[in-house]
């Protein structure tokens, strides 16, 4: 049987050679002052005042157009700002820029003029670690209140110090000279407690009539310092459960992000049978997220609670029943273990497979109902077509991934482009739409449910025929994991919302010295002003809903 384009591209990605370090060093030229050892990509040390030059050369001369993540951290003798850079066309091309900063004056040049996504990254680094970024357009806290004292991820932070958080007055961010002669602007708070914000999100919005003149997403209301909590946990058992709390609407893929980073760092193999179980379960997890996204979005844009929302909840419940049979939980699954999964399929297997196949058999009819009730609805089309437009280059500049990027025609999916699990062996397609609007993002999610079903069906076929004496669900993993001191890695997986990345630095103990979470929702939400400004306020609500954010993932 000949390969599909999907399988061919996945195989090509698997066979691809790592990026040539010498070639990259030649591209970077005189900005390189040293090298570092990172498990996932060549790492070059640069000076704090050469960040923009280095990123500009990587982007303009070598096509590195995706600033995936910025990781700040503090050592006993220095700070570091680490930039993880890759490309949308070839995810296997990665490079890391390490910027050491002095202990007494941690100031780094801002990357924001080169990649707009650095804006929120650097604000978070300043907020949690205490690194300042020279040339940043608006360096202020992002997760904690402005009056917060200290930086929670700095080494000298006093965990027991009481905090007095002051109320701040809201100032209109539009200057007088930006207002029309015959118009007055109005400042309005949308959220943080509002059903249309999908959680505790505060949108500081300036309206000129009904038109959005300025919007500033104010996040952090659900911040729990998850990174610090993971740094206090042990690799073996205490980190993966936290991941279920990030994107809690579709959380099984989150577990894979943590497992992949730790397994690659500690050189742990995963049995083939366990890879199939992982792949099947995470595709069910993606369905959970997409069903909820479709239902709540319909509720946002034309108030449809009686049909679409309840239909979506109906189908989501069936998936939750299947996952409850498999994992024992309905929400916080914790099915993944390092080296595999916690257990095999429930007995009797035939009944479990029949339950899955019944769901898959009914799904085409149910998705046809969605098409009839949702995409063919005239009100829905008016609210969504040509609203919330996010052009491809703008989406890339903000680091957008997942259905938000693919709805802007960006053909980027880590399951194919940086293959892991059993995905390269299966036949499925990456869905893209060129509309760049709210409508296109809905179409992508609906079609991705079909692709997830296609993957699940193939996994079920494999599991049914798998020899009984070869059903190994977990490899032999040491009881205590202690990766080598200063080993560093950044790994990412594709979840329902986009690229979820994890950076880990080991210190020789059984807990990470640094654990950084790269949230797709954090990046996608940062692009909201590009989609909303100049649109009607009602369209901004539709644009926000089309991003399908979860504040547990945004704030961490």
Coordinates of C-alpha atoms in Angstrom, one line a residue:
X1 CA 0.0 0.0 0.0
X2 CA 1.4 3.4 -1.0
X3 CA 2.0 6.1 1.7
X4 CA -0.4 8.9 2.1
X5 CA 1.0 12.5 2.0
X6 CA 0.4 12.6 5.8
X7 CA 2.5 9.4 6.4
X8 CA 5.2 10.5 4.0
X9 CA 5.6 13.9 5.7
X10 CA 5.6 12.2 9.2
X11 CA 8.3 9.7 8.0
X12 CA 10.3 12.5 6.5
X13 CA 10.2 14.4 9.8
X14 CA 11.4 11.3 11.7
X15 CA 14.2 10.8 9.3
X16 CA 15.3 14.4 9.2
X17 CA 18.7 15.2 10.4
X18 CA 19.1 17.7 13.3
X19 CA 19.8 21.2 12.3
X20 CA 23.4 21.8 11.4
X21 CA 25.0 23.6 14.4
X22 CA 28.0 24.9 12.3
X23 CA 25.6 26.3 9.7
X24 CA 23.7 28.1 12.4
X25 CA 26.8 29.4 14.1
X26 CA 27.8 30.8 10.7
X27 CA 24.4 32.5 10.4
X28 CA 24.6 34.0 13.9
X29 CA 28.2 35.2 13.3
X30 CA 29.8 37.4 15.8
X31 CA 26.9 37.5 18.2
X32 CA 27.9 34.0 19.4
X33 CA 30.2 34.0 22.5
X34 CA 29.9 30.3 23.4
X35 CA 27.8 27.1 23.2
X36 CA 25.7 25.2 25.6
X37 CA 24.5 21.6 25.8
X38 CA 20.7 21.2 25.3
X39 CA 19.2 17.8 24.5
X40 CA 16.7 19.0 21.9
X41 CA 18.6 21.6 19.9
X42 CA 22.0 23.4 19.4
X43 CA 22.3 26.1 22.0
X44 CA 24.3 29.3 21.5
X45 CA 25.3 31.7 24.2
X46 CA 24.9 35.4 23.2
X47 CA 25.3 38.7 24.9
X48 CA 22.3 40.5 26.5
X49 CA 22.5 43.4 24.0
X50 CA 22.6 41.1 20.9
X51 CA 19.2 39.5 21.3
X52 CA 17.5 41.4 18.5
X53 CA 20.5 40.9 16.1
X54 CA 20.6 37.2 16.8
X55 CA 16.9 36.7 16.3
X56 CA 16.8 38.9 13.2
X57 CA 19.6 36.8 11.6
X58 CA 17.9 33.6 12.4
X59 CA 14.6 34.8 11.0
X60 CA 15.9 36.6 7.9
X61 CA 18.8 34.4 6.9
X62 CA 17.6 31.0 8.1
X63 CA 13.8 31.1 8.1
X64 CA 13.3 30.7 11.9
X65 CA 9.9 32.4 12.1
X66 CA 8.5 30.8 15.4
X67 CA 9.7 32.1 18.8
X68 CA 8.1 29.2 20.6
X69 CA 9.0 30.0 24.2
X70 CA 11.2 32.2 26.5
X71 CA 12.4 30.5 29.7
X72 CA 13.7 32.8 32.5
X73 CA 15.6 31.2 35.4
X74 CA 18.0 32.1 38.2
X75 CA 21.2 30.3 39.2
X76 CA 23.3 31.0 42.3
X77 CA 25.7 33.1 40.2
X78 CA 23.6 34.5 37.3
X79 CA 20.3 34.7 35.6
X80 CA 19.4 33.3 32.2
X81 CA 16.9 34.2 29.5
X82 CA 16.5 31.2 27.1
X83 CA 14.9 31.7 23.8
X84 CA 13.5 28.5 22.1
X85 CA 13.2 29.2 18.3
X86 CA 12.0 27.0 15.5
X87 CA 10.1 27.2 12.2
X88 CA 6.5 26.7 11.1
X89 CA 7.6 24.9 7.9
X90 CA 9.9 22.4 9.6
X91 CA 9.4 21.9 13.4
X92 CA 12.4 19.7 13.6
X93 CA 14.6 22.7 12.9
X94 CA 15.2 24.1 16.4
X95 CA 17.8 26.4 18.0
X96 CA 18.2 27.7 21.5
X97 CA 19.7 31.1 22.4
X98 CA 21.0 31.4 25.9
X99 CA 21.4 34.9 27.4
X100 CA 23.4 34.9 30.7
X101 CA 22.7 38.0 32.8
X102 CA 24.6 39.3 35.9
X103 CA 23.2 38.6 39.3
X104 CA 23.2 42.2 40.4
X105 CA 21.7 43.7 37.2
X106 CA 19.6 41.2 35.2
X107 CA 18.8 43.3 32.2
X108 CA 18.3 41.8 28.8
X109 CA 17.5 43.4 25.4
X110 CA 13.8 42.8 24.5
X111 CA 13.0 40.4 21.7
X112 CA 9.6 42.1 21.1
X113 CA 10.7 44.2 18.1
X114 CA 11.6 41.0 16.2
X115 CA 8.8 38.7 17.5
X116 CA 5.6 40.3 18.9
X117 CA 5.0 37.2 21.0
X118 CA 7.9 38.1 23.2
X119 CA 5.8 40.9 24.8
X120 CA 3.8 38.6 27.1
X121 CA 6.7 36.2 27.6
X122 CA 9.0 38.9 28.8
X123 CA 6.4 40.4 31.1
X124 CA 6.0 36.9 32.7
X125 CA 9.8 36.6 33.0
X126 CA 9.9 40.0 34.7
X127 CA 6.9 39.1 36.9
X128 CA 8.0 35.7 38.2
X129 CA 11.8 35.8 38.0
X130 CA 12.8 39.4 38.1
X131 CA 14.6 39.8 34.7
X132 CA 14.1 43.3 33.1
X133 CA 13.9 43.6 29.3
X134 CA 15.3 46.8 27.9
X135 CA 13.3 48.2 25.0
X136 CA 10.1 46.3 25.9
X137 CA 7.1 48.5 25.0
X138 CA 5.2 47.9 28.3
X139 CA 7.2 46.0 30.9
X140 CA 4.8 45.4 33.8
X141 CA 3.6 42.4 35.7
X142 CA 1.2 40.1 33.9
X143 CA 0.1 37.4 36.3
X144 CA 0.5 39.1 39.7
X145 CA -0.9 42.5 40.8
X146 CA 1.3 45.5 40.2
X147 CA 1.8 46.0 43.9
X148 CA 3.1 42.5 44.5
X149 CA 6.4 42.5 46.3
X150 CA 9.2 40.2 45.0
X151 CA 9.3 37.6 42.3
X152 CA 8.0 34.1 43.2
X153 CA 10.5 32.1 41.1
X154 CA 13.6 34.0 42.3
X155 CA 15.9 32.1 44.7
X156 CA 15.6 34.6 47.5
X157 CA 11.8 34.9 47.4
X158 CA 10.2 34.8 50.9
X159 CA 7.3 32.4 50.7
X160 CA 6.0 33.4 54.1
X161 CA 6.0 37.2 53.5
X162 CA 2.5 38.7 53.8
X163 CA 1.3 40.6 50.7
X164 CA -0.8 43.7 50.6
X165 CA -2.5 44.0 47.2
X166 CA -3.8 47.5 46.5
X167 CA -6.6 48.4 44.1
X168 CA -5.5 50.2 41.0
X169 CA -7.5 52.8 39.1
X170 CA -8.2 52.0 35.5
X171 CA -6.9 54.7 33.1
X172 CA -8.2 55.1 29.6
X173 CA -5.2 53.8 27.4
X174 CA -6.2 56.1 24.5
X175 CA -4.7 59.6 24.5
X176 CA -6.8 62.6 23.8
X177 CA -5.2 63.1 20.4
X178 CA -6.4 59.6 19.3
X179 CA -10.1 60.5 19.8
X180 CA -12.2 61.7 16.9
X181 CA -13.5 65.3 17.1
X182 CA -17.1 64.1 17.4
X183 CA -16.7 60.9 19.4
X184 CA -16.1 60.1 23.0
X185 CA -14.6 56.9 24.2
X186 CA -15.9 54.8 27.0
X187 CA -13.9 52.5 29.2
X188 CA -15.6 49.2 30.1
X189 CA -14.6 46.2 32.1
X190 CA -15.6 42.8 30.5
X191 CA -15.0 40.2 33.2
X192 CA -13.3 38.8 35.1
X193 CA -16.6 37.2 36.2
X194 CA -18.5 37.0 32.9
X195 CA -19.8 34.0 31.0
X196 CA -18.4 35.2 27.7
X197 CA -14.8 35.3 29.0
X198 CA -14.8 31.5 29.5
X199 CA -13.3 31.9 32.9
X200 CA -11.7 34.5 35.1
X201 CA -10.4 36.8 32.3
X202 CA -10.6 40.6 32.5
X203 CA -10.7 42.5 29.3
X204 CA -10.0 46.2 29.8
X205 CA -11.8 47.6 26.8
X206 CA -12.1 51.1 25.3
X207 CA -15.1 51.6 23.0
X208 CA -15.7 54.3 20.5
X209 CA -19.4 53.9 20.1
X210 CA -19.8 50.2 19.6
X211 CA -16.3 49.9 18.0
X212 CA -13.4 48.4 20.0
X213 CA -10.7 51.1 20.0
X214 CA -8.4 49.3 22.4
X215 CA -8.5 46.0 24.4
X216 CA -6.0 44.8 27.0
X217 CA -6.4 41.2 28.2
X218 CA -5.7 41.2 32.0
X219 CA -4.8 37.6 33.0
X220 CA -3.5 36.0 36.2
X221 CA -6.7 35.6 38.2
X222 CA -6.2 31.8 38.1
X223 CA -2.4 31.8 38.6
X224 CA -1.2 29.1 40.9
X225 CA 2.5 29.1 40.2
X226 CA 2.2 25.7 38.7
X227 CA 5.9 25.8 37.5
X228 CA 7.1 26.1 41.1
X229 CA 4.8 23.3 42.2
X230 CA 6.2 21.1 39.5
X231 CA 9.8 22.0 40.6
X232 CA 8.9 20.8 44.1
X233 CA 7.5 17.5 42.8
X234 CA 9.4 14.4 41.9
X235 CA 9.8 13.2 38.3
X236 CA 8.5 9.8 38.9
X237 CA 5.0 10.4 40.2
X238 CA 4.3 14.0 41.3
X239 CA 4.5 16.2 38.2
X240 CA 2.2 14.6 35.6
X241 CA -0.9 14.9 37.8
X242 CA -0.4 18.7 37.8
X243 CA -0.7 18.9 34.0
X244 CA -4.4 17.8 34.2
X245 CA -5.1 21.2 35.9
X246 CA -3.7 23.3 33.0
X247 CA -6.2 22.8 30.1
X248 CA -8.7 20.9 32.2
X249 CA -11.2 20.7 29.4
X250 CA -9.0 18.4 27.3
X251 CA -6.3 17.4 29.6
X252 CA -5.0 13.9 28.6
X253 CA -2.7 15.4 25.9
X254 CA -1.2 17.6 28.7
X255 CA 0.1 14.5 30.4
X256 CA 2.0 13.6 27.2
X257 CA 3.9 16.9 27.2
X258 CA 5.3 16.2 30.7
X259 CA 6.0 12.6 30.0
X260 CA 7.8 13.3 26.7
X261 CA 10.1 15.9 28.2
X262 CA 11.1 13.7 31.1
X263 CA 11.4 10.5 29.1
X264 CA 13.7 12.2 26.5
X265 CA 15.7 13.8 29.3
X266 CA 16.1 10.5 31.2
X267 CA 16.3 8.3 28.1
X268 CA 13.2 6.2 28.9
X269 CA 11.7 4.0 26.2
X270 CA 8.0 3.5 25.7
X271 CA 6.6 0.1 24.5
X272 CA 4.8 0.1 21.1
X273 CA 1.6 -1.2 22.7
X274 CA 1.6 1.6 25.2
X275 CA 2.2 4.2 22.4
X276 CA -1.0 3.0 20.8
X277 CA -2.9 3.4 24.1
X278 CA -1.5 6.9 24.5
X279 CA -2.4 7.9 21.0
X280 CA -6.0 6.6 21.3
X281 CA -6.6 8.2 24.7
X282 CA -5.2 11.6 23.8
X283 CA -7.4 11.7 20.6
X284 CA -10.4 11.2 22.8
X285 CA -9.0 14.0 25.0
X286 CA -8.8 16.3 21.9
X287 CA -12.5 15.5 21.2
X288 CA -13.4 16.5 24.7
X289 CA -11.9 19.9 24.1
X290 CA -13.4 20.4 20.6
X291 CA -16.9 19.4 21.7
X292 CA -16.8 21.9 24.5
X293 CA -15.3 24.6 22.2
X294 CA -18.1 24.2 19.7
X295 CA -20.9 24.2 22.3
X296 CA -19.7 27.2 24.2
X297 CA -18.9 29.1 21.0
X298 CA -22.5 28.7 19.8
X299 CA -23.7 29.9 23.1
X300 CA -21.4 33.0 22.7
X301 CA -22.4 34.1 19.2
X302 CA -26.1 33.4 19.0
X303 CA -27.2 32.2 22.4
X304 CA -28.0 28.6 21.3
X305 CA -28.3 26.7 24.6
X306 CA -31.1 24.3 23.6
X307 CA -29.5 22.8 20.5
X308 CA -25.8 23.1 19.8
X309 CA -24.6 23.4 23.4
X310 CA -26.7 20.5 24.7
X311 CA -25.7 18.4 21.6
X312 CA -22.1 19.1 22.3
X313 CA -22.4 18.2 25.9
X314 CA -24.3 15.0 25.0
X315 CA -21.4 13.9 22.7
X316 CA -18.8 15.0 25.2
X317 CA -20.4 12.9 27.9
X318 CA -20.1 9.8 25.8
X319 CA -16.4 10.4 25.4
X320 CA -16.1 11.0 29.1
X321 CA -17.8 7.7 29.7
X322 CA -15.3 5.9 27.5
X323 CA -12.3 7.6 29.2
X324 CA -13.8 6.9 32.7
X325 CA -13.8 3.2 31.7
X326 CA -10.2 3.4 30.6
X327 CA -8.7 5.6 33.3
X328 CA -11.1 5.5 36.3
X329 CA -11.6 9.2 36.2
X330 CA -13.9 11.6 34.4
X331 CA -11.8 14.8 34.5
X332 CA -8.4 14.5 36.2
X333 CA -7.3 11.4 34.4
X334 CA -3.7 10.8 35.3
X335 CA -3.5 7.8 32.9
X336 CA 0.1 8.4 31.7
X337 CA 3.1 7.1 33.6
X338 CA 6.7 7.5 32.7
X339 CA 7.5 4.7 30.2
X340 CA 3.9 4.1 29.2
X341 CA 0.4 4.1 30.8
X342 CA -0.9 3.0 34.2
X343 CA -2.9 -0.1 33.0
X344 CA -4.3 -1.9 30.0
X345 CA -7.8 -1.7 28.6
X346 CA -10.8 -2.6 30.8
X347 CA -12.1 -6.1 30.8
X348 CA -14.0 -7.5 29.0
X349 CA -12.1 -5.8 26.1
X350 CA -14.8 -6.7 23.6
X351 CA -17.4 -4.6 25.4
X352 CA -15.0 -1.7 25.6
X353 CA -14.3 -1.9 21.9
X354 CA -18.0 -2.2 21.1
X355 CA -18.7 1.0 23.1
X356 CA -16.0 2.9 21.2
X357 CA -17.2 1.6 17.8
X358 CA -20.8 2.5 18.6
X359 CA -19.7 6.0 19.3
X360 CA -17.6 6.2 16.1
X361 CA -20.5 4.8 14.1
X362 CA -22.9 7.4 15.3
X363 CA -20.4 10.3 15.0
X364 CA -20.9 11.2 11.3
X365 CA -24.6 11.6 11.8
X366 CA -24.0 13.8 14.8
X367 CA -21.4 16.0 13.0
X368 CA -23.9 16.4 10.2
X369 CA -26.3 17.8 12.8
X370 CA -23.6 20.3 13.8
X371 CA -23.3 21.3 10.2
X372 CA -27.0 21.8 9.8
X373 CA -27.5 23.7 13.0
X374 CA -24.2 25.6 13.2
X375 CA -22.3 26.3 10.0
X376 CA -25.5 26.6 8.0
X377 CA -27.1 29.0 10.4
X378 CA -27.5 32.5 8.9
X379 CA -27.0 34.3 12.2
X380 CA -23.9 32.3 12.9
X381 CA -22.4 33.1 9.5
X382 CA -23.1 36.8 10.0
X383 CA -21.4 36.8 13.4
X384 CA -18.4 34.8 12.2
X385 CA -17.6 35.3 8.6
X386 CA -15.0 38.0 8.1
X387 CA -14.9 38.8 11.8
X388 CA -11.9 38.3 14.1
X389 CA -9.5 38.2 11.1
X390 CA -6.0 37.0 11.9
X391 CA -3.7 37.0 9.0
X392 CA -1.1 34.2 8.8
X393 CA 2.0 36.4 9.3
X394 CA 0.4 38.1 12.3
X395 CA -0.5 34.7 13.8
X396 CA 3.1 33.5 13.4
X397 CA 4.4 36.8 14.9
X398 CA 2.3 36.1 18.0
X399 CA 3.3 32.4 18.2
X400 CA -0.2 31.2 17.6
X401 CA -0.6 27.4 17.1
X402 CA -3.4 24.8 17.0
X403 CA -6.8 25.5 15.3
X404 CA -6.2 29.2 15.7
X405 CA -3.1 29.0 13.4
X406 CA -4.6 26.3 11.1
X407 CA -7.7 28.5 10.7
X408 CA -5.3 31.1 9.2
X409 CA -4.0 28.6 6.7
X410 CA -0.8 27.7 8.7
X411 CA -0.1 24.0 8.1
X412 CA 1.5 23.3 11.5
X413 CA 0.8 20.3 13.7
X414 CA 3.4 18.7 16.0
X415 CA 1.8 15.2 15.8
X416 CA 3.1 15.2 12.2
X417 CA 5.9 17.8 12.1
X418 CA 7.7 16.6 15.2
X419 CA 6.4 13.0 15.4
X420 CA 5.9 11.1 18.6
X421 CA 3.7 8.3 19.8
X422 CA 2.1 6.1 17.1
X423 CA 1.0 9.1 14.9
X424 CA 3.6 8.4 12.1
X425 CA 2.2 4.9 11.6
X426 CA -1.4 6.1 11.1
X427 CA -3.4 7.6 8.3
X428 CA -4.9 11.0 9.1
X429 CA -4.8 14.6 7.8
X430 CA -3.9 18.0 9.2
X431 CA -6.9 20.3 8.7
X432 CA -6.3 23.9 7.6
X433 CA -8.7 26.6 6.4
X434 CA -7.7 29.8 4.6
X435 CA -10.5 32.0 5.9
X436 CA -8.5 33.5 8.8
X437 CA -11.7 34.4 10.6
X438 CA -13.9 33.1 13.4
X439 CA -15.8 30.9 11.0
X440 CA -12.6 29.2 9.7
X441 CA -11.5 28.3 13.2
X442 CA -14.9 26.6 13.9
X443 CA -14.6 24.6 10.7
X444 CA -11.1 23.4 11.7
X445 CA -12.3 22.1 15.0
X446 CA -15.3 20.3 13.5
X447 CA -13.1 18.6 10.9
X448 CA -10.5 17.8 13.5
X449 CA -13.1 15.8 15.4
X450 CA -13.5 13.6 12.3
X451 CA -9.7 13.1 12.1
X452 CA -9.5 12.2 15.8
X453 CA -12.2 9.6 15.2
X454 CA -10.2 8.3 12.2
X455 CA -7.1 7.9 14.4
X456 CA -9.1 6.2 17.3
X457 CA -10.6 3.7 14.8
X458 CA -7.2 2.7 13.6
X459 CA -5.9 2.4 17.1
X460 CA -8.9 0.1 18.1
X461 CA -8.1 -2.1 15.0
X462 CA -4.5 -2.5 16.2
X463 CA -5.4 -3.1 19.8
X464 CA -8.0 -5.8 18.9
X465 CA -5.4 -7.8 17.0
X466 CA -2.5 -7.2 19.3
X467 CA -0.9 -10.5 20.6
X468 CA -1.9 -11.0 24.3
X469 CA 1.7 -11.9 25.3
X470 CA 3.0 -8.6 23.9
X471 CA 0.7 -6.2 25.7
X472 CA 3.4 -4.3 27.7
X473 CA 1.9 -1.1 29.1
X474 CA 5.0 0.3 30.8
X475 CA 8.7 -0.1 30.4
X476 CA 11.0 -0.7 33.4
X477 CA 11.6 2.7 34.9
X478 CA 13.8 3.3 37.9
X479 CA 11.9 4.0 41.1
X480 CA 13.9 7.2 41.6
X481 CA 14.9 9.3 38.6
X482 CA 17.9 11.6 38.8
X483 CA 18.9 13.0 35.4
X484 CA 22.4 14.4 35.2
X485 CA 23.0 17.8 36.7
X486 CA 22.5 20.7 34.2
X487 CA 20.9 18.5 31.6
X488 CA 18.4 20.7 29.7
X489 CA 15.6 19.9 27.3
X490 CA 12.5 21.5 25.7
X491 CA 9.8 19.3 24.3
X492 CA 6.4 20.0 23.0
X493 CA 3.2 18.1 21.9
X494 CA 0.0 19.0 20.1
X495 CA -3.0 19.4 22.4
X496 CA -6.5 20.5 21.4
X497 CA -5.5 24.2 21.8
X498 CA -2.1 24.0 20.1
X499 CA 1.6 23.6 21.0
X500 CA 2.1 22.7 24.7
X501 CA 5.8 22.8 25.6
X502 CA 7.8 21.9 28.6
X503 CA 11.4 23.0 29.4
X504 CA 13.2 21.1 32.2
X505 CA 16.6 21.7 33.7
X506 CA 17.9 19.0 36.0
X507 CA 20.2 19.5 39.0
X508 CA 21.1 15.8 39.7
X509 CA 18.2 15.4 42.2
X510 CA 14.9 13.7 41.7
X511 CA 13.1 17.0 41.1
X512 CA 13.6 19.6 38.4
X513 CA 15.7 22.7 39.1
X514 CA 13.5 24.6 36.6
X515 CA 10.2 23.6 35.0
X516 CA 8.7 25.9 32.4
X517 CA 5.3 25.5 30.8
X518 CA 4.7 26.9 27.3
X519 CA 0.9 27.4 27.0
X520 CA -0.8 27.6 23.6
X521 CA -3.7 29.5 25.2
X522 CA -1.3 32.1 26.5
X523 CA 0.0 32.9 23.0
X524 CA -3.3 32.7 21.2
X525 CA -5.0 35.1 23.7
X526 CA -2.1 37.6 23.3
X527 CA -3.3 38.0 19.6
X528 CA -6.8 39.1 20.6
X529 CA -6.2 42.8 20.2
X530 CA -5.1 42.2 16.6
X531 CA -8.4 40.5 16.0
X532 CA -10.7 42.8 17.9
X533 CA -9.5 46.4 17.5
X534 CA -11.6 48.2 14.9
X535 CA -14.4 45.6 15.2
X536 CA -17.7 45.9 17.0
X537 CA -17.7 44.8 20.6
X538 CA -20.1 42.0 19.9
X539 CA -17.5 40.7 17.3
X540 CA -14.8 40.8 20.0
X541 CA -16.8 38.3 22.1
X542 CA -17.0 36.0 19.1
X543 CA -13.3 36.4 18.5
X544 CA -12.5 35.6 22.1
X545 CA -14.7 32.5 21.9
X546 CA -13.0 31.4 18.7
X547 CA -9.7 31.2 20.5
X548 CA -11.0 28.5 22.8
X549 CA -8.8 29.6 25.7
X550 CA -8.8 27.9 29.1
X551 CA -7.6 30.2 31.9
X552 CA -6.0 27.3 33.8
X553 CA -3.7 27.0 30.8
X554 CA -3.2 30.7 30.3
X555 CA -2.4 31.5 33.9
X556 CA -0.9 28.2 35.1

